[in-house]
Tab-separated table of C-alpha atoms in Angstrom:
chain	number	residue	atom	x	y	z
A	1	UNK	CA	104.667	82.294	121.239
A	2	UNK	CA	106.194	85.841	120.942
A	3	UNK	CA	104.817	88.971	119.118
A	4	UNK	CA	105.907	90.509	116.590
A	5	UNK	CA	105.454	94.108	115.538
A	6	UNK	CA	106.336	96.728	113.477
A	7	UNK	CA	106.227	100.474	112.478
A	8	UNK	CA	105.822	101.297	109.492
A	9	UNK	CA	106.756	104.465	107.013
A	10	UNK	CA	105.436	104.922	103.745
A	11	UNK	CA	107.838	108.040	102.800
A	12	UNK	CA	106.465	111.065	100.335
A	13	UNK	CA	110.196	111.461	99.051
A	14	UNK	CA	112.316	108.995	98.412
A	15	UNK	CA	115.082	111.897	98.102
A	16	UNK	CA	114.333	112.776	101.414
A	17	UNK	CA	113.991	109.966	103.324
A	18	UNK	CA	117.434	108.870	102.396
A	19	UNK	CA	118.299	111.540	105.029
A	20	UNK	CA	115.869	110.430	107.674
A	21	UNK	CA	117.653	107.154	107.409
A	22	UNK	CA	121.197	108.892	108.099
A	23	UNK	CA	119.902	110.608	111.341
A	24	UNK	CA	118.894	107.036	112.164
A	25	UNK	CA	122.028	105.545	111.679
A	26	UNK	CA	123.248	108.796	113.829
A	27	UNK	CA	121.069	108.136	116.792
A	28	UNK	CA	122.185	104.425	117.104
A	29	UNK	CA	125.470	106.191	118.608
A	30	UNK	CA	123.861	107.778	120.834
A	31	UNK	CA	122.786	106.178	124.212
A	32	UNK	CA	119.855	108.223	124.612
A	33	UNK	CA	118.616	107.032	121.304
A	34	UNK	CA	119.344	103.401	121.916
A	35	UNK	CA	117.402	103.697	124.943
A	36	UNK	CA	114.314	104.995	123.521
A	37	UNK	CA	114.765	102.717	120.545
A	38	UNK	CA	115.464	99.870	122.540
A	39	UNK	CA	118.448	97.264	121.343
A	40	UNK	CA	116.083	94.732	119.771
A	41	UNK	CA	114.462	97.524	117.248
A	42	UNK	CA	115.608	96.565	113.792
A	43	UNK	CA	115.461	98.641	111.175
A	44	UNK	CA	115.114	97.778	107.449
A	45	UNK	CA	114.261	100.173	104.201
A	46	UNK	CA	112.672	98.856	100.655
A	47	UNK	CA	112.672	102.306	98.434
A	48	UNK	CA	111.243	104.906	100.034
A	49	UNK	CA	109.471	102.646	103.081
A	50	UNK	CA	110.773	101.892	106.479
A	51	UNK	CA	109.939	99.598	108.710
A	52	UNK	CA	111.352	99.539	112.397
A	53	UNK	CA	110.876	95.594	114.101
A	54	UNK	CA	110.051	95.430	117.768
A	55	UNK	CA	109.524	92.744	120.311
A	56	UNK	CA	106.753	94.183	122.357
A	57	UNK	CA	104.011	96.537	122.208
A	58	UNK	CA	105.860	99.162	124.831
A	59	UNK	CA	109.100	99.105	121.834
A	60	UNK	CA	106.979	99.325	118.745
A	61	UNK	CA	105.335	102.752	120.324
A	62	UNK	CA	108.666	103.785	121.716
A	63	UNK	CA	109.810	102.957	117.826
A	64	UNK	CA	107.089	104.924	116.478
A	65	UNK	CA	107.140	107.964	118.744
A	66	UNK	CA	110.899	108.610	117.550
A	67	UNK	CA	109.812	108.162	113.863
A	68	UNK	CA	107.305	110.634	113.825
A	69	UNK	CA	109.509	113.068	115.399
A	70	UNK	CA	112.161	112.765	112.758
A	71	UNK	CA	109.737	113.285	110.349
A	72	UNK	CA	108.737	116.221	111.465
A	73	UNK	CA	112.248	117.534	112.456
A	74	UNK	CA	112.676	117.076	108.744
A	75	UNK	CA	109.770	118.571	107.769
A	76	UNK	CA	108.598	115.557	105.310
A	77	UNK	CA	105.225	113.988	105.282
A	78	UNK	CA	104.516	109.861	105.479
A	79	UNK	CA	102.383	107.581	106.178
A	80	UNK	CA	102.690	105.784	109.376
A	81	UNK	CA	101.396	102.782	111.071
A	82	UNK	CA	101.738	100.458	113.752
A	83	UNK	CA	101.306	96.705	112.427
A	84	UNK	CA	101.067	93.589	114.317
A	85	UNK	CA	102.094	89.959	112.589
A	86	UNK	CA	99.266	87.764	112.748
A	87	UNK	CA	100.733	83.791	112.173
A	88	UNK	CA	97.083	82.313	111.451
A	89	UNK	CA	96.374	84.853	108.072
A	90	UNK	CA	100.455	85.284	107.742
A	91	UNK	CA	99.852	88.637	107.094
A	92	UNK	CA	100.430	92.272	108.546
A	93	UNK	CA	97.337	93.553	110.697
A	94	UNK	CA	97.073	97.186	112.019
A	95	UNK	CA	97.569	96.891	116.014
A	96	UNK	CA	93.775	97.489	116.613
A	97	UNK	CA	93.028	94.440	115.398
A	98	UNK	CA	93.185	91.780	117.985
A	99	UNK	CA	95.359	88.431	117.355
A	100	UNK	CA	92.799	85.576	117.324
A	101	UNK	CA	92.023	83.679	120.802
A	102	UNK	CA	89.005	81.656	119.745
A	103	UNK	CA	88.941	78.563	117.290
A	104	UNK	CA	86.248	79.751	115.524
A	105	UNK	CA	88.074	83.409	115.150
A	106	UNK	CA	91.401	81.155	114.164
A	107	UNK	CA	89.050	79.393	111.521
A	108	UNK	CA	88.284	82.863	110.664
A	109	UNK	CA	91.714	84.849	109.614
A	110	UNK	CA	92.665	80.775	107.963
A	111	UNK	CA	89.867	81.373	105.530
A	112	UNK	CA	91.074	85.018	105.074
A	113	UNK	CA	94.515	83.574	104.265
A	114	UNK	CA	93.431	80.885	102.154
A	115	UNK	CA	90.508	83.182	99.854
A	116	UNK	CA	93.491	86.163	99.307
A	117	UNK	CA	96.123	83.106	98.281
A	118	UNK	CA	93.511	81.924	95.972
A	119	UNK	CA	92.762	85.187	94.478
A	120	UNK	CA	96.350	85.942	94.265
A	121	UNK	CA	97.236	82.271	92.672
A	122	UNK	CA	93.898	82.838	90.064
A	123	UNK	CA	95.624	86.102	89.184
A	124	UNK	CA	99.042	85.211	88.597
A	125	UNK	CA	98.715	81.840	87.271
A	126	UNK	CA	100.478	79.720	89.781
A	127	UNK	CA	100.410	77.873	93.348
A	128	UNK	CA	102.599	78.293	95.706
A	129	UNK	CA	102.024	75.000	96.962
A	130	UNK	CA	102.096	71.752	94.637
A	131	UNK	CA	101.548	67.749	94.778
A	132	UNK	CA	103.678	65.493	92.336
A	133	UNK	CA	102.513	62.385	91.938
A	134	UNK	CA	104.942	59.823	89.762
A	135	UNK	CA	103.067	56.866	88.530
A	136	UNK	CA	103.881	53.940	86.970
A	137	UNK	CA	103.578	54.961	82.810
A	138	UNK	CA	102.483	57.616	80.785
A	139	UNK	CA	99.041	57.169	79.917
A	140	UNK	CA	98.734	56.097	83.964
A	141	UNK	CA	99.731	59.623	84.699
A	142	UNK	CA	97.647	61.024	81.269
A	143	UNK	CA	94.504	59.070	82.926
A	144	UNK	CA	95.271	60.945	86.315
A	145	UNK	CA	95.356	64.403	85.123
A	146	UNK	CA	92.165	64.136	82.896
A	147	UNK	CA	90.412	63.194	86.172
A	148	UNK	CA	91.722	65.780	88.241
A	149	UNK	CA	91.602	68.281	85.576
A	150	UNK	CA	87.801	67.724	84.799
A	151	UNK	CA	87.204	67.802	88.892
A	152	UNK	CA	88.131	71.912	88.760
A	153	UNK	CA	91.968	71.236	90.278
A	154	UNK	CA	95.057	73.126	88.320
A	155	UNK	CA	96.633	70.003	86.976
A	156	UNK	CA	99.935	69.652	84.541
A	157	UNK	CA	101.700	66.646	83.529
A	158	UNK	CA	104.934	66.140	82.207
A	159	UNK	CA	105.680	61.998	81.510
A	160	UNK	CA	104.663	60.074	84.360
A	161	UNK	CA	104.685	63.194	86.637
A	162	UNK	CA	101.519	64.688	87.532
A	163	UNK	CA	101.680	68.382	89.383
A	164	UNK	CA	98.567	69.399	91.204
A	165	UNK	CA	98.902	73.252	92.154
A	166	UNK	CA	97.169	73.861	95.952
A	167	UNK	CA	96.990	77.314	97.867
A	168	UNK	CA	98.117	76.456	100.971
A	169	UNK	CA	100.849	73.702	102.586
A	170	UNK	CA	97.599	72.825	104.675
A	171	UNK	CA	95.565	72.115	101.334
A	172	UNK	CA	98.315	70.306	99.623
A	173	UNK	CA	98.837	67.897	102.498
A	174	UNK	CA	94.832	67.255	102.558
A	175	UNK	CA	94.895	66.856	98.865
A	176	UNK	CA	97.911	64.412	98.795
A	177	UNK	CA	95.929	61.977	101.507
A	178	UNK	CA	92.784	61.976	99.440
A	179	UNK	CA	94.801	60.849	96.189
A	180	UNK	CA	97.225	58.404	97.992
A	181	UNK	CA	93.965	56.821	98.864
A	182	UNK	CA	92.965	56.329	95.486
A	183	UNK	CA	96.235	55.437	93.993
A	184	UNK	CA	98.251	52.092	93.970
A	185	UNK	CA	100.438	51.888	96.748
A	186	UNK	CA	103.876	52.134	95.355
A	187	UNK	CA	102.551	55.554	93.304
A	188	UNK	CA	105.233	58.066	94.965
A	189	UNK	CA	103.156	61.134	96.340
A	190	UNK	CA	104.958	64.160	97.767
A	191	UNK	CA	104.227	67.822	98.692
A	192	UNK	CA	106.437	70.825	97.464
A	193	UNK	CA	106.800	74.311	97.900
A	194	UNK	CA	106.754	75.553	94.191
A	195	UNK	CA	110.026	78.191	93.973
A	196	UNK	CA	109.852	78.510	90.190
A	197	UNK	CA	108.533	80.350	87.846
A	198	UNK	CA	106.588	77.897	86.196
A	199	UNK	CA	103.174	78.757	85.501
A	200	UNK	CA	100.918	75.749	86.361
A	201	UNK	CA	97.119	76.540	84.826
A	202	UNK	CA	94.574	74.589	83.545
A	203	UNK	CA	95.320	70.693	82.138
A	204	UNK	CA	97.186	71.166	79.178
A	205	UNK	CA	98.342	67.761	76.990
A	206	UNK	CA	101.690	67.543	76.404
A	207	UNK	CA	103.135	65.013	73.581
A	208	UNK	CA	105.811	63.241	73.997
């Protein structure tokens, strides 16, 4: 699978590095430019960061090499780094660090991703991963999230609809097998990416 990597630019003044991203928009009209850049160098800005997208290793220095000397023919100050995407975590890794090319270093950055989307789901207050399980009445699904509630999992119910919050896609698919087991067959069990704003924490009863 390809690489992906990027520089990027942590800016000291946003004032200023509105500039630095006109003499960037200059240099794309000029061949020399697009050569060093290379044609597949994207580049986005968020505030005062930039970040420059490159295929390879040989672009992403390129890509970085031109940065640093626009920041300097400005006379600013940032912080720059190379970054490398690693799929496994999901995350952003300086390019010292090595993609993994064992199991056991896969198993590795997986538990690196899972403990920081824990932390980060304990902090905020929700999952970005959920099961819904419909069953077949209300004090069915009541009986459910008691269970699972007093077993440690982030449980909410709302009717017959029981939400079960997970870290990962991973987890949620393991955790939907292991309660389909335990369920009566025509209990409809599926696995959702949670996009709302909904915090789901601890088993709270709801009346009806």
């Amino acid at each position: 699978m390809p690489e992906d990597f990027r520089v990027e630019v942590e800016l000291d003044d946003e004032a200023h590095g509105y500039s630095l991203r006109e003499r960037m928009r200059a240099l794309d009209l000029d061949d020399e430019a697009r050569a060093r850049l290379g044609q597949n160098v994207v580049v986005t800005r968020d505030g005062s960061r930039l970040f420059l997208y490159a295929v390879d290793e040989v672009q992403v220095r390129e890509a970085e090499q031109l940065i640093r000397s626009l920041v300097d023919a400005e006379g600013l100050t940032a912080d720059i780094r190379v970054t490398r995407w690693h799929p496994v975590e999901e995350d952003w890794k300086d390019l010292s660090v090595a993609l993994p090319r064992t199991p056991d270093e896969e198993q590795a950055e997986y538990a690196a991703r899972e403990a920081a989307e824990a932390r980060e789901a304990e902090r905020e207050g929700e999952y970005d991963w959920q099961v819904v399980l419909h069953l077949r009445g209300r004090s069915e699904a009541h009986d459910l999230a008691e269970r699972l509630a007093a077993d440690g999992l982030s449980v909410a119910r709302r009717w017959r609809y029981v939400v079960v919050g997970a870290v990962t896609e991973e987890d949620a698919g393991e955790l939907a097998g292991r309660l389909r087991a335990g369920l009566p067959g025509d209990t409809d069990v599926s696995v959702e990416a949670n996009v709302s704003d909904v915090r789901v924490g601890t088993f709270q009863f709801i009346g009806f």
